[in-house]
């Protein structure tokens, strides 16, 4: 690991100012991705600005069906939230499937969304739930936020403060985890609400998380697990790697979608 300067921020403004004043600094939240990549010498930020001691970006609020989750809220807190479970149990189930207990007690929703790993679970939920990513300076719709592999709409020193969404009538998540890392080899989040049906896929896209229009139409016409059977998933834009071919992932998308609808 290369040497770095550590800063502990106690407010959003202080964090943004601290990061803006660095050469090539980075925010650190749970550190579950960033510290690991620094240890492997794949990242060498000049400075780390710690977000874990900012009270205003922690915690969960549910007002009616409006869910707001602070960016520094851990996966374990989301998984065990009775308030979220009452309106959107699928998100608690998803958080409970991330990594292992250590990762879930350190990793945060803001870190996961900012990192936009193509195999991460949360990005699919954000897209399917039509969530809003709230930052220190604006609100970004999930449809505009995820821009490709590890790429997002975030600008320099822009800090995610919370995630918000209206809980849909029904939602479900199913993933086929890599048995070693537990990241999604393919994960599908389905949601049915006032705005219609949204289906988002993680772990399978060559360009990261994406929505599957054909499946959204099929499920809007018939919200049943069997409705996905007739949908064709084109492997051309899917990922092929040592874990699975694009064709295998295309099949997994249909299987996971079926399970997600059944779970919903
Ligand atoms: C063994 C292992 C297994 C895992 N399995 C899974 C899995 O099954 N599914 C899954 O989805 N993930 C998995 N992860 C990743 C885990 O969920 C991480 O918690 C997550 O990717 C990053 O969150 P973090 O809070 O640790 O972020 P960090 O590592 O602290 O930061 C990640 C990136 O986000 C930036 N960042 C952090 N917070 C903010 C913010 N509020 N605003 C702007 N930028 C910010 C940082 O600068 C950095 O670039 C796994 C990780 C490990 C180590």
CSV table of C-alpha atoms and ligand atoms in Angstrom, one decimal:
chain,number,residue,atom,x,y,z
A,1,UNK,CA,0.0,0.0,0.0
A,2,UNK,CA,1.3,3.5,-0.9
A,3,UNK,CA,1.5,6.2,1.8
A,4,UNK,CA,-1.6,8.4,2.0
A,5,UNK,CA,-3.0,11.3,4.1
A,6,UNK,CA,-6.0,10.6,6.3
A,7,UNK,CA,-8.7,13.2,7.1
A,8,UNK,CA,-11.8,12.7,9.2
A,9,UNK,CA,-14.7,14.9,8.2
A,10,UNK,CA,-17.5,15.7,10.6
A,11,UNK,CA,-19.9,17.4,8.1
A,12,UNK,CA,-20.7,17.2,4.4
A,13,UNK,CA,-19.3,20.7,3.7
A,14,UNK,CA,-16.1,19.9,5.5
A,15,UNK,CA,-15.7,16.6,3.5
A,16,UNK,CA,-16.3,18.4,0.2
A,17,UNK,CA,-13.8,21.1,1.1
A,18,UNK,CA,-11.2,18.6,2.3
A,19,UNK,CA,-11.4,16.6,-0.9
A,20,UNK,CA,-11.4,19.6,-3.2
A,21,UNK,CA,-8.2,20.7,-1.6
A,22,UNK,CA,-6.3,17.5,-2.3
A,23,UNK,CA,-4.3,16.5,-5.4
A,24,UNK,CA,-5.9,13.1,-6.1
A,25,UNK,CA,-7.9,12.4,-3.0
A,26,UNK,CA,-10.8,10.0,-2.6
A,27,UNK,CA,-13.7,9.6,-0.1
A,28,UNK,CA,-13.6,6.5,2.0
A,29,UNK,CA,-16.7,5.1,3.4
A,30,UNK,CA,-16.8,1.4,4.4
A,31,UNK,CA,-13.4,0.9,2.7
A,32,UNK,CA,-14.5,-2.5,1.5
A,33,UNK,CA,-13.6,-1.8,-2.1
A,34,UNK,CA,-11.2,1.2,-1.8
A,35,UNK,CA,-8.8,-0.2,0.9
A,36,UNK,CA,-8.6,-3.5,-0.9
A,37,UNK,CA,-7.6,-1.9,-4.2
A,38,UNK,CA,-5.1,0.3,-2.3
A,39,UNK,CA,-3.6,-2.8,-0.7
A,40,UNK,CA,-3.2,-4.3,-4.1
A,41,UNK,CA,-1.6,-1.1,-5.3
A,42,UNK,CA,-4.3,-0.6,-7.9
A,43,UNK,CA,-5.3,2.7,-6.4
A,44,UNK,CA,-3.0,5.3,-4.8
A,45,UNK,CA,-5.1,8.3,-3.7
A,46,UNK,CA,-3.0,11.1,-2.3
A,47,UNK,CA,-5.6,11.6,0.5
A,48,UNK,CA,-8.5,9.8,2.1
A,49,UNK,CA,-11.5,11.7,3.4
A,50,UNK,CA,-13.3,9.5,5.9
A,51,UNK,CA,-17.2,9.8,5.6
A,52,UNK,CA,-18.0,7.5,8.5
A,53,UNK,CA,-18.2,10.3,11.2
A,54,UNK,CA,-20.8,12.5,9.5
A,55,UNK,CA,-24.1,12.0,11.3
A,56,UNK,CA,-26.3,13.7,8.6
A,57,UNK,CA,-25.5,11.0,6.0
A,58,UNK,CA,-26.3,8.0,8.2
A,59,UNK,CA,-29.6,6.3,9.0
A,60,UNK,CA,-32.9,5.3,7.5
A,61,UNK,CA,-36.1,7.3,7.3
A,62,UNK,CA,-39.5,5.9,6.0
A,63,UNK,CA,-42.3,8.4,5.6
A,64,UNK,CA,-45.4,6.6,4.3
A,65,UNK,CA,-43.9,4.8,1.3
A,66,UNK,CA,-41.0,7.3,0.8
A,67,UNK,CA,-37.7,5.6,1.8
A,68,UNK,CA,-34.6,7.7,2.4
A,69,UNK,CA,-31.3,6.0,3.2
A,70,UNK,CA,-28.2,7.9,4.2
A,71,UNK,CA,-25.2,7.2,2.1
A,72,UNK,CA,-23.1,6.0,5.0
A,73,UNK,CA,-25.7,3.5,6.1
A,74,UNK,CA,-24.2,0.0,6.1
A,75,UNK,CA,-25.6,-3.0,4.2
A,76,UNK,CA,-26.3,-4.7,7.6
A,77,UNK,CA,-28.4,-1.7,8.7
A,78,UNK,CA,-30.5,-1.9,5.5
A,79,UNK,CA,-30.8,-5.7,5.8
A,80,UNK,CA,-32.2,-5.5,9.4
A,81,UNK,CA,-34.4,-2.4,9.0
A,82,UNK,CA,-37.9,-3.2,10.1
A,83,UNK,CA,-39.1,0.1,8.6
A,84,UNK,CA,-37.8,-0.7,5.1
A,85,UNK,CA,-38.9,-4.3,5.4
A,86,UNK,CA,-42.5,-3.1,6.0
A,87,UNK,CA,-42.6,-1.3,2.6
A,88,UNK,CA,-39.9,-2.9,0.4
A,89,UNK,CA,-38.7,-6.2,1.8
A,90,UNK,CA,-36.8,-6.9,-1.4
A,91,UNK,CA,-34.2,-4.3,-0.6
A,92,UNK,CA,-33.5,-5.8,2.8
A,93,UNK,CA,-33.2,-9.2,1.2
A,94,UNK,CA,-30.7,-7.8,-1.4
A,95,UNK,CA,-28.6,-6.1,1.3
A,96,UNK,CA,-28.6,-9.4,3.3
A,97,UNK,CA,-27.1,-11.2,0.3
A,98,UNK,CA,-24.1,-8.8,-0.1
A,99,UNK,CA,-20.7,-10.5,0.7
A,100,UNK,CA,-20.3,-11.8,4.2
A,101,UNK,CA,-21.1,-10.3,7.7
A,102,UNK,CA,-17.8,-8.3,7.8
A,103,UNK,CA,-18.5,-6.7,4.4
A,104,UNK,CA,-22.1,-6.0,5.4
A,105,UNK,CA,-21.2,-4.3,8.7
A,106,UNK,CA,-18.6,-2.1,7.0
A,107,UNK,CA,-19.7,-1.5,3.4
A,108,UNK,CA,-22.2,1.3,2.8
A,109,UNK,CA,-24.9,1.9,0.2
A,110,UNK,CA,-23.3,5.2,-0.9
A,111,UNK,CA,-19.9,3.5,-1.4
A,112,UNK,CA,-21.6,0.7,-3.4
A,113,UNK,CA,-23.6,3.1,-5.6
A,114,UNK,CA,-20.6,5.4,-6.2
A,115,UNK,CA,-18.3,2.5,-7.1
A,116,UNK,CA,-20.8,1.1,-9.6
A,117,UNK,CA,-19.1,-2.3,-9.8
A,118,UNK,CA,-20.7,-4.2,-12.7
A,119,UNK,CA,-21.4,-7.1,-10.4
A,120,UNK,CA,-22.7,-5.2,-7.4
A,121,UNK,CA,-26.2,-5.7,-6.1
A,122,UNK,CA,-27.4,-2.2,-5.2
A,123,UNK,CA,-27.2,-0.6,-8.7
A,124,UNK,CA,-29.9,-3.0,-10.0
A,125,UNK,CA,-32.2,-2.0,-7.1
A,126,UNK,CA,-31.6,1.7,-7.7
A,127,UNK,CA,-32.5,1.4,-11.4
A,128,UNK,CA,-35.6,-0.8,-10.8
A,129,UNK,CA,-36.8,1.3,-7.9
A,130,UNK,CA,-36.4,4.4,-10.0
A,131,UNK,CA,-34.4,5.8,-7.1
A,132,UNK,CA,-33.0,9.3,-6.8
A,133,UNK,CA,-29.3,9.7,-5.9
A,134,UNK,CA,-29.0,12.8,-3.7
A,135,UNK,CA,-25.6,14.5,-3.6
A,136,UNK,CA,-24.2,17.6,-1.9
A,137,UNK,CA,-25.2,19.6,-4.9
A,138,UNK,CA,-28.1,18.0,-6.9
A,139,UNK,CA,-30.5,15.1,-7.3
A,140,UNK,CA,-29.8,12.5,-10.0
A,141,UNK,CA,-32.2,9.9,-11.3
A,142,UNK,CA,-30.8,6.4,-11.3
A,143,UNK,CA,-31.5,6.2,-15.0
A,144,UNK,CA,-28.9,9.0,-15.5
A,145,UNK,CA,-26.5,8.0,-12.8
A,146,UNK,CA,-25.0,4.7,-13.9
A,147,UNK,CA,-22.8,5.4,-16.9
A,148,UNK,CA,-20.9,2.1,-17.5
A,149,UNK,CA,-18.3,0.0,-15.8
A,150,UNK,CA,-17.3,1.7,-12.5
A,151,UNK,CA,-18.6,5.0,-14.1
A,152,UNK,CA,-21.2,7.3,-12.7
A,153,UNK,CA,-22.5,10.8,-13.2
A,154,UNK,CA,-20.7,12.0,-10.1
A,155,UNK,CA,-18.3,15.0,-10.7
A,156,UNK,CA,-15.1,15.7,-8.9
A,157,UNK,CA,-15.5,15.8,-5.1
A,158,UNK,CA,-19.3,15.3,-5.5
A,159,UNK,CA,-20.5,13.5,-2.4
A,160,UNK,CA,-23.6,11.2,-2.3
A,161,UNK,CA,-25.6,12.1,0.8
A,162,UNK,CA,-28.6,9.8,0.5
A,163,UNK,CA,-30.7,7.6,-1.8
A,164,UNK,CA,-34.4,8.0,-2.0
A,165,UNK,CA,-37.3,6.2,-3.6
A,166,UNK,CA,-41.0,5.5,-3.4
A,167,UNK,CA,-41.6,1.9,-2.4
A,168,UNK,CA,-43.4,0.1,-5.2
A,169,UNK,CA,-46.4,-2.1,-4.7
A,170,UNK,CA,-44.3,-5.2,-5.3
A,171,UNK,CA,-40.6,-5.9,-5.7
A,172,UNK,CA,-38.3,-8.9,-5.7
A,173,UNK,CA,-34.6,-9.6,-6.2
A,174,UNK,CA,-32.8,-12.9,-7.1
A,175,UNK,CA,-29.1,-13.4,-7.7
A,176,UNK,CA,-26.9,-16.2,-8.8
A,177,UNK,CA,-23.8,-15.4,-6.6
A,178,UNK,CA,-20.2,-16.2,-7.5
A,179,UNK,CA,-19.5,-18.9,-4.9
A,180,UNK,CA,-16.2,-17.3,-3.9
A,181,UNK,CA,-16.8,-13.6,-3.8
A,182,UNK,CA,-20.7,-13.7,-3.5
A,183,UNK,CA,-20.8,-10.8,-6.1
A,184,UNK,CA,-23.6,-11.3,-8.6
A,185,UNK,CA,-22.8,-13.5,-11.6
A,186,UNK,CA,-26.3,-12.3,-12.6
A,187,UNK,CA,-28.8,-10.6,-10.4
A,188,UNK,CA,-32.3,-9.3,-11.4
A,189,UNK,CA,-34.4,-6.8,-9.5
A,190,UNK,CA,-38.0,-6.4,-10.5
A,191,UNK,CA,-40.5,-3.7,-9.3
A,192,UNK,CA,-44.1,-3.0,-10.1
A,193,UNK,CA,-45.5,0.4,-9.1
A,194,UNK,CA,-47.5,3.4,-10.1
A,195,UNK,CA,-44.9,4.1,-12.9
A,196,UNK,CA,-45.2,0.6,-14.3
A,197,UNK,CA,-42.8,-2.4,-14.3
A,198,UNK,CA,-39.1,-1.9,-14.1
A,199,UNK,CA,-36.5,-4.7,-14.5
A,200,UNK,CA,-32.8,-4.2,-13.9
A,201,UNK,CA,-30.0,-6.6,-14.4
A,202,UNK,CA,-26.6,-6.6,-12.7
A,203,UNK,CA,-23.5,-8.9,-13.1
A,204,UNK,CA,-24.3,-9.7,-16.7
A,205,UNK,CA,-24.0,-6.6,-18.8
A,206,UNK,CA,-20.7,-5.9,-20.7
A,207,UNK,CA,-21.4,-2.3,-19.9
A,208,UNK,CA,-22.6,-2.7,-16.3
A,209,UNK,CA,-26.1,-2.5,-14.9
A,210,UNK,CA,-29.0,-2.2,-17.4
A,211,UNK,CA,-32.8,-2.2,-17.7
A,212,UNK,CA,-34.4,-5.0,-19.8
A,213,UNK,CA,-37.3,-3.4,-21.8
A,214,UNK,CA,-38.6,-6.6,-23.3
A,215,UNK,CA,-39.0,-8.1,-19.9
A,216,UNK,CA,-40.6,-5.0,-18.5
A,217,UNK,CA,-43.2,-5.2,-21.3
A,218,UNK,CA,-43.9,-8.9,-20.7
A,219,UNK,CA,-44.3,-8.4,-17.0
A,220,UNK,CA,-46.5,-5.3,-17.4
A,221,UNK,CA,-48.8,-7.4,-19.5
A,222,UNK,CA,-48.7,-10.4,-17.2
A,223,UNK,CA,-47.1,-10.1,-13.7
A,224,UNK,CA,-46.3,-13.8,-13.3
A,225,UNK,CA,-43.0,-15.7,-13.3
A,226,UNK,CA,-44.0,-17.6,-16.4
A,227,UNK,CA,-44.3,-14.4,-18.4
A,228,UNK,CA,-40.6,-14.1,-18.8
A,229,UNK,CA,-40.4,-17.5,-20.6
A,230,UNK,CA,-41.2,-15.9,-24.0
A,231,UNK,CA,-38.7,-13.1,-23.7
A,232,UNK,CA,-35.5,-13.4,-25.8
A,233,UNK,CA,-32.3,-12.2,-24.1
A,234,UNK,CA,-29.6,-11.3,-26.6
A,235,UNK,CA,-26.2,-12.5,-25.4
A,236,UNK,CA,-24.4,-10.1,-27.7
A,237,UNK,CA,-24.1,-7.3,-25.1
A,238,UNK,CA,-23.5,-9.6,-22.2
A,239,UNK,CA,-20.3,-10.3,-20.3
A,240,UNK,CA,-18.2,-13.4,-21.0
A,241,UNK,CA,-15.5,-14.1,-18.5
A,242,UNK,CA,-13.9,-17.0,-16.7
A,243,UNK,CA,-17.0,-17.4,-14.5
A,244,UNK,CA,-19.6,-17.7,-17.2
A,245,UNK,CA,-20.2,-17.2,-21.0
A,246,UNK,CA,-22.6,-14.6,-22.3
A,247,UNK,CA,-25.0,-17.3,-23.4
A,248,UNK,CA,-25.0,-18.8,-19.8
A,249,UNK,CA,-25.7,-15.3,-18.4
A,250,UNK,CA,-28.5,-14.8,-20.9
A,251,UNK,CA,-30.1,-17.9,-19.5
A,252,UNK,CA,-29.4,-16.8,-15.9
A,253,UNK,CA,-31.2,-13.5,-16.5
A,254,UNK,CA,-34.4,-15.4,-17.3
A,255,UNK,CA,-34.1,-17.8,-14.4
A,256,UNK,CA,-33.3,-15.0,-11.9
A,257,UNK,CA,-36.1,-12.8,-13.3
A,258,UNK,CA,-38.5,-15.7,-12.8
A,259,UNK,CA,-37.4,-16.2,-9.2
A,260,UNK,CA,-37.5,-12.4,-8.5
A,261,UNK,CA,-41.1,-12.2,-9.7
A,262,UNK,CA,-42.0,-15.2,-7.6
A,263,UNK,CA,-40.3,-13.6,-4.6
A,264,UNK,CA,-42.2,-10.3,-5.2
B,1,LIG,C1,-15.1,-10.0,0.1
B,1,LIG,C2,-16.1,-9.0,-0.5
B,1,LIG,C3,-17.3,-9.4,-1.0
B,1,LIG,C4,-18.2,-8.5,-1.5
B,1,LIG,N1,-19.4,-9.0,-2.0
B,1,LIG,C5,-20.3,-8.1,-2.6
B,1,LIG,C6,-21.5,-8.5,-3.1
B,1,LIG,O1,-21.9,-9.7,-3.0
B,1,LIG,N2,-22.3,-7.6,-3.6
B,1,LIG,C7,-22.0,-6.3,-3.6
B,1,LIG,O2,-22.8,-5.5,-4.1
B,1,LIG,N3,-20.9,-5.8,-3.2
B,1,LIG,C8,-20.0,-6.7,-2.6
B,1,LIG,N4,-18.8,-6.2,-2.1
B,1,LIG,C9,-18.5,-4.8,-2.1
B,1,LIG,C10,-19.1,-4.1,-0.9
B,1,LIG,O3,-20.5,-4.1,-1.0
B,1,LIG,C11,-18.6,-2.7,-0.7
B,1,LIG,O4,-19.1,-2.3,0.5
B,1,LIG,C12,-19.0,-1.6,-1.7
B,1,LIG,O5,-18.6,-1.9,-3.0
B,1,LIG,C13,-18.3,-0.3,-1.5
B,1,LIG,O6,-18.8,0.3,-0.3
B,1,LIG,P1,-17.9,1.0,0.7
B,1,LIG,O7,-18.8,1.7,1.7
B,1,LIG,O8,-17.0,-0.1,1.3
B,1,LIG,O9,-17.0,2.0,-0.1
B,1,LIG,P2,-15.5,2.4,-0.2
B,1,LIG,O10,-14.7,1.2,-0.5
B,1,LIG,O11,-15.1,3.2,1.0
B,1,LIG,O12,-15.5,3.4,-1.5
B,1,LIG,C14,-15.8,2.9,-2.8
B,1,LIG,C15,-15.7,4.0,-3.8
B,1,LIG,O13,-16.9,4.9,-3.5
B,1,LIG,C16,-16.5,6.2,-3.2
B,1,LIG,N5,-17.4,6.7,-2.2
B,1,LIG,C17,-17.7,6.1,-1.0
B,1,LIG,N6,-18.7,6.8,-0.4
B,1,LIG,C18,-19.1,7.8,-1.3
B,1,LIG,C19,-20.0,8.8,-1.2
B,1,LIG,N7,-20.9,8.9,-0.1
B,1,LIG,N8,-20.1,9.7,-2.2
B,1,LIG,C20,-19.3,9.6,-3.2
B,1,LIG,N9,-18.3,8.7,-3.4
B,1,LIG,C21,-18.2,7.8,-2.4
B,1,LIG,C22,-15.0,6.1,-2.8
B,1,LIG,O14,-14.3,7.3,-3.0
B,1,LIG,C23,-14.5,4.9,-3.6
B,1,LIG,O15,-14.2,5.4,-4.9
B,1,LIG,C24,-17.9,-7.1,-1.6
B,1,LIG,C25,-16.7,-6.7,-1.0
B,1,LIG,C26,-15.8,-7.6,-0.5
B,1,LIG,C27,-14.5,-7.1,0.1
